[in-house]
Amino acid sequence: ALTIQPHDWSSLGASSTMDRAALPAAVEPKKKGNVRFAFACAILASMTSILLGYDIGVMSGASLYIQKDLKINDTQLEVLMGILNVYSLIGSFAAGRTSDWIGRRFTIVFAAVIFFAGALIMGFSVNYAMLMFGRFVAGIGVGYALMIAPVYTAEVSPASARGFLTSFPEVFINFGILLGYVSNFAFARLSLRLGWRIMLGIGAVPSVLLAFMVLGMPESPRWLVMKGRLADAKVVLAKTSDTPEEAAERLADIKTAAGIPLDLDGDVVAVPKNKGSSEEKRVWKDLILSPTKAMRHILIAGIGIHFFQQSSGIDAVVLYSPRVFKSAGITGDNRLLGTTVAVGATKTVFILVATFLLDRIGRRPLLLSSTGGMIVSLVGLATGLTVISRHPDEKITWAIVLCIFCIMAYVAFFSIGLGPITWVYSSEIFPLHVRALGCSLGVAVNRLTSGVISMTFISLSKAMTIGGAFFLFAGIASFAWVFFFAYLPETRGRTLEDMSSLFGNTATHKQGAAEADDDAGKEKKVEMAATN
């Protein structure tokens, strides 16, 4: 039997271009060790999402005590709750340029350091202004983390497991939310002045651990190729691909996308100098200023899925869950915080289920069924809350049970589809040269929408009743289902470089002519990359 060592790139000559279906199964064993290595990298990178999740979870309970201790009104409270999402816009836009400059790995470390500083400031806050400044600093760190985690994970993952691995950021957001809820419940019995400060300040601990663990990760192979470091990229690809042939194929695809000739090889090569300011102008032109029809489709799909993820009301449920449960008839801080822990546990369990379904069922079926379930749950929740609000002096048991059931169902449906798929889908559809900017824009829309919902929910529920607010979210979710059905194609099993074929030709006429020779066929790419 033919044996190919993981790093023996030269052994993959012209014979490697033969039809894979004609090769004996023993030639191309699936390397479980490589999947485990990519799995470990994805876990470490995605742990940055714990930072956002913890902040969302802990603020839902800490806000009860912050309002009492600092004596702030509802308007100040909702601004405090949602402003971190607006601040994170700075981090998400800066993360694209930073990650292209210092690399994906050190950008993750940078995000952890910033959040660490923000958590300490919040924990030691003595007034509302200092607390707001702490949320400003932490928000920048969250913006960095949200942009870089899915990008790194998508770039390091083999196509066969990319959906599974790229869903990890959402897994860790949910895990962070659960930790925040548990922190609320654990420290709620401390004194009023101390309790909420420990809840917020202890968020600095995971960021320290994360910063040190990430240093053991390899750099993204796509970033390495963009910097001309082909030898380093080959090592990472050999460790994260299912087969040696796939590693060679991924290298050829990345070189093509980066504008490096396929016959150019060496440990370090010169990348064609259309970089710098001219490259930045090209990125903005291709994606924003004068995109092709296919690129416009990609941009709308990437931004649209982020918008609908947040505008369908998830932060209203998660961030204000104690207030929602109180409106549903549950009283007492311990009961309220205990019920929110149940919400966090439900989200975490179902997001774990989703990770195993993404590469088996596909993105579209999960996304459409998830959104449909969310619509039904929101209508049920809105109905229950409306009934309870119209009978304030009565305890309507069936309506209370309906509200609790619908909240659990809503977060379950969200976590099994729209939650993780948003990050998976947006990180894999953008072409390489615009990926950092495209993902940054997606995260910016996500956080801005989340901020608007978070900072207006209390006012909205007062203006149109809390039941009316959730009827509104149900309507938005209905529009989301139509958008997903009409606009988002299936991406399961596609390589990142092959993704644009789903949307059409993303290159301009001049680019298409220049790259025509590089697209002679998959077999040619693999042969040339492997031989070199």
PDB file of N, CA and C in Angstrom, residues 314 317-318 321 324-325 328 339 343 346-347 377-378 380-381 385 400-413 470:
ATOM      1  N   ILE A 314     -33.150  37.990  20.969  1.00  0.00           N
ATOM      2  CA  ILE A 314     -32.468  37.081  21.891  1.00  0.00           C
ATOM      3  C   ILE A 314     -31.907  37.816  23.105  1.00  0.00           C
ATOM      4  N   VAL A 317     -34.435  38.525  25.832  1.00  0.00           N
ATOM      5  CA  VAL A 317     -34.733  37.368  26.675  1.00  0.00           C
ATOM      6  C   VAL A 317     -33.579  37.067  27.614  1.00  0.00           C
ATOM      7  N   VAL A 318     -32.360  37.044  27.081  1.00  0.00           N
ATOM      8  CA  VAL A 318     -31.210  36.616  27.878  1.00  0.00           C
ATOM      9  C   VAL A 318     -30.765  37.710  28.854  1.00  0.00           C
ATOM     10  N   SER A 321     -33.747  38.569  31.356  1.00  0.00           N
ATOM     11  CA  SER A 321     -34.537  37.411  31.778  1.00  0.00           C
ATOM     12  C   SER A 321     -35.146  37.569  33.169  1.00  0.00           C
ATOM     13  N   VAL A 324     -38.188  39.704  32.625  1.00  0.00           N
ATOM     14  CA  VAL A 324     -39.223  38.988  31.875  1.00  0.00           C
ATOM     15  C   VAL A 324     -39.915  37.975  32.783  1.00  0.00           C
ATOM     16  N   PHE A 325     -39.129  37.221  33.561  1.00  0.00           N
ATOM     17  CA  PHE A 325     -39.724  36.240  34.467  1.00  0.00           C
ATOM     18  C   PHE A 325     -40.570  36.922  35.554  1.00  0.00           C
ATOM     19  N   ALA A 328     -43.736  37.626  34.184  1.00  0.00           N
ATOM     20  CA  ALA A 328     -44.507  36.394  34.012  1.00  0.00           C
ATOM     21  C   ALA A 328     -45.079  35.881  35.329  1.00  0.00           C
ATOM     22  N   THR A 339     -34.162  30.724  38.049  1.00  0.00           N
ATOM     23  CA  THR A 339     -34.816  30.443  36.767  1.00  0.00           C
ATOM     24  C   THR A 339     -33.932  30.862  35.603  1.00  0.00           C
ATOM     25  N   VAL A 343     -32.391  28.901  32.144  1.00  0.00           N
ATOM     26  CA  VAL A 343     -32.312  29.404  30.767  1.00  0.00           C
ATOM     27  C   VAL A 343     -30.903  29.187  30.209  1.00  0.00           C
ATOM     28  N   THR A 346     -30.292  25.516  29.444  1.00  0.00           N
ATOM     29  CA  THR A 346     -31.003  25.106  28.228  1.00  0.00           C
ATOM     30  C   THR A 346     -30.254  25.557  26.981  1.00  0.00           C
ATOM     31  N   LYS A 347     -29.812  26.806  26.971  1.00  0.00           N
ATOM     32  CA  LYS A 347     -29.048  27.317  25.827  1.00  0.00           C
ATOM     33  C   LYS A 347     -27.783  26.505  25.602  1.00  0.00           C
ATOM     34  N   SER A 377     -42.472  30.223  19.351  1.00  0.00           N
ATOM     35  CA  SER A 377     -42.186  30.455  20.772  1.00  0.00           C
ATOM     36  C   SER A 377     -42.420  31.907  21.161  1.00  0.00           C
ATOM     37  N   LEU A 378     -42.017  32.835  20.297  1.00  0.00           N
ATOM     38  CA  LEU A 378     -42.221  34.260  20.587  1.00  0.00           C
ATOM     39  C   LEU A 378     -43.700  34.619  20.635  1.00  0.00           C
ATOM     40  N   GLY A 380     -46.122  32.563  21.449  1.00  0.00           N
ATOM     41  CA  GLY A 380     -46.629  31.994  22.692  1.00  0.00           C
ATOM     42  C   GLY A 380     -46.240  32.816  23.902  1.00  0.00           C
ATOM     43  N   LEU A 381     -44.968  33.270  23.947  1.00  0.00           N
ATOM     44  CA  LEU A 381     -44.497  34.098  25.062  1.00  0.00           C
ATOM     45  C   LEU A 381     -45.252  35.426  25.111  1.00  0.00           C
ATOM     46  N   LEU A 385     -47.596  36.680  28.251  1.00  0.00           N
ATOM     47  CA  LEU A 385     -47.300  37.933  28.952  1.00  0.00           C
ATOM     48  C   LEU A 385     -48.457  38.932  28.838  1.00  0.00           C
ATOM     49  N   ILE A 400     -48.543  31.556  33.185  1.00  0.00           N
ATOM     50  CA  ILE A 400     -47.178  31.531  33.745  1.00  0.00           C
ATOM     51  C   ILE A 400     -46.404  30.342  33.185  1.00  0.00           C
ATOM     52  N   VAL A 401     -47.046  29.165  33.180  1.00  0.00           N
ATOM     53  CA  VAL A 401     -46.401  27.965  32.629  1.00  0.00           C
ATOM     54  C   VAL A 401     -46.087  28.157  31.150  1.00  0.00           C
ATOM     55  N   LEU A 402     -47.027  28.761  30.406  1.00  0.00           N
ATOM     56  CA  LEU A 402     -46.800  29.012  28.973  1.00  0.00           C
ATOM     57  C   LEU A 402     -45.596  29.918  28.759  1.00  0.00           C
ATOM     58  N   CYS A 403     -45.475  30.975  29.577  1.00  0.00           N
ATOM     59  CA  CYS A 403     -44.345  31.903  29.440  1.00  0.00           C
ATOM     60  C   CYS A 403     -43.018  31.197  29.696  1.00  0.00           C
ATOM     61  N   ILE A 404     -42.951  30.429  30.769  1.00  0.00           N
ATOM     62  CA  ILE A 404     -41.705  29.731  31.100  1.00  0.00           C
ATOM     63  C   ILE A 404     -41.352  28.726  30.007  1.00  0.00           C
ATOM     64  N   PHE A 405     -42.352  27.966  29.555  1.00  0.00           N
ATOM     65  CA  PHE A 405     -42.110  26.976  28.502  1.00  0.00           C
ATOM     66  C   PHE A 405     -41.642  27.651  27.213  1.00  0.00           C
ATOM     67  N   CYS A 406     -42.296  28.743  26.835  1.00  0.00           N
ATOM     68  CA  CYS A 406     -41.943  29.417  25.581  1.00  0.00           C
ATOM     69  C   CYS A 406     -40.562  30.070  25.647  1.00  0.00           C
ATOM     70  N   ILE A 407     -40.168  30.573  26.819  1.00  0.00           N
ATOM     71  CA  ILE A 407     -38.818  31.129  26.955  1.00  0.00           C
ATOM     72  C   ILE A 407     -37.782  30.031  26.769  1.00  0.00           C
ATOM     73  N   MET A 408     -38.001  28.890  27.416  1.00  0.00           N
ATOM     74  CA  MET A 408     -37.074  27.764  27.268  1.00  0.00           C
ATOM     75  C   MET A 408     -37.036  27.269  25.820  1.00  0.00           C
ATOM     76  N   ALA A 409     -38.215  27.174  25.192  1.00  0.00           N
ATOM     77  CA  ALA A 409     -38.284  26.729  23.798  1.00  0.00           C
ATOM     78  C   ALA A 409     -37.589  27.723  22.871  1.00  0.00           C
ATOM     79  N   TYR A 410     -37.786  29.016  23.139  1.00  0.00           N
ATOM     80  CA  TYR A 410     -37.172  30.052  22.299  1.00  0.00           C
ATOM     81  C   TYR A 410     -35.650  29.962  22.326  1.00  0.00           C
ATOM     82  N   VAL A 411     -35.069  29.886  23.528  1.00  0.00           N
ATOM     83  CA  VAL A 411     -33.606  29.834  23.609  1.00  0.00           C
ATOM     84  C   VAL A 411     -33.081  28.509  23.055  1.00  0.00           C
ATOM     85  N   ALA A 412     -33.884  27.437  23.166  1.00  0.00           N
ATOM     86  CA  ALA A 412     -33.464  26.152  22.605  1.00  0.00           C
ATOM     87  C   ALA A 412     -33.436  26.216  21.080  1.00  0.00           C
ATOM     88  N   PHE A 413     -34.512  26.738  20.468  1.00  0.00           N
ATOM     89  CA  PHE A 413     -34.543  26.855  19.008  1.00  0.00           C
ATOM     90  C   PHE A 413     -33.453  27.799  18.510  1.00  0.00           C
ATOM     91  N   PHE A 470     -42.695  41.476  22.423  1.00  0.00           N
ATOM     92  CA  PHE A 470     -42.362  40.146  21.905  1.00  0.00           C
ATOM     93  C   PHE A 470     -43.179  39.783  20.674  1.00  0.00           C
TER      94      PHE A 470
END
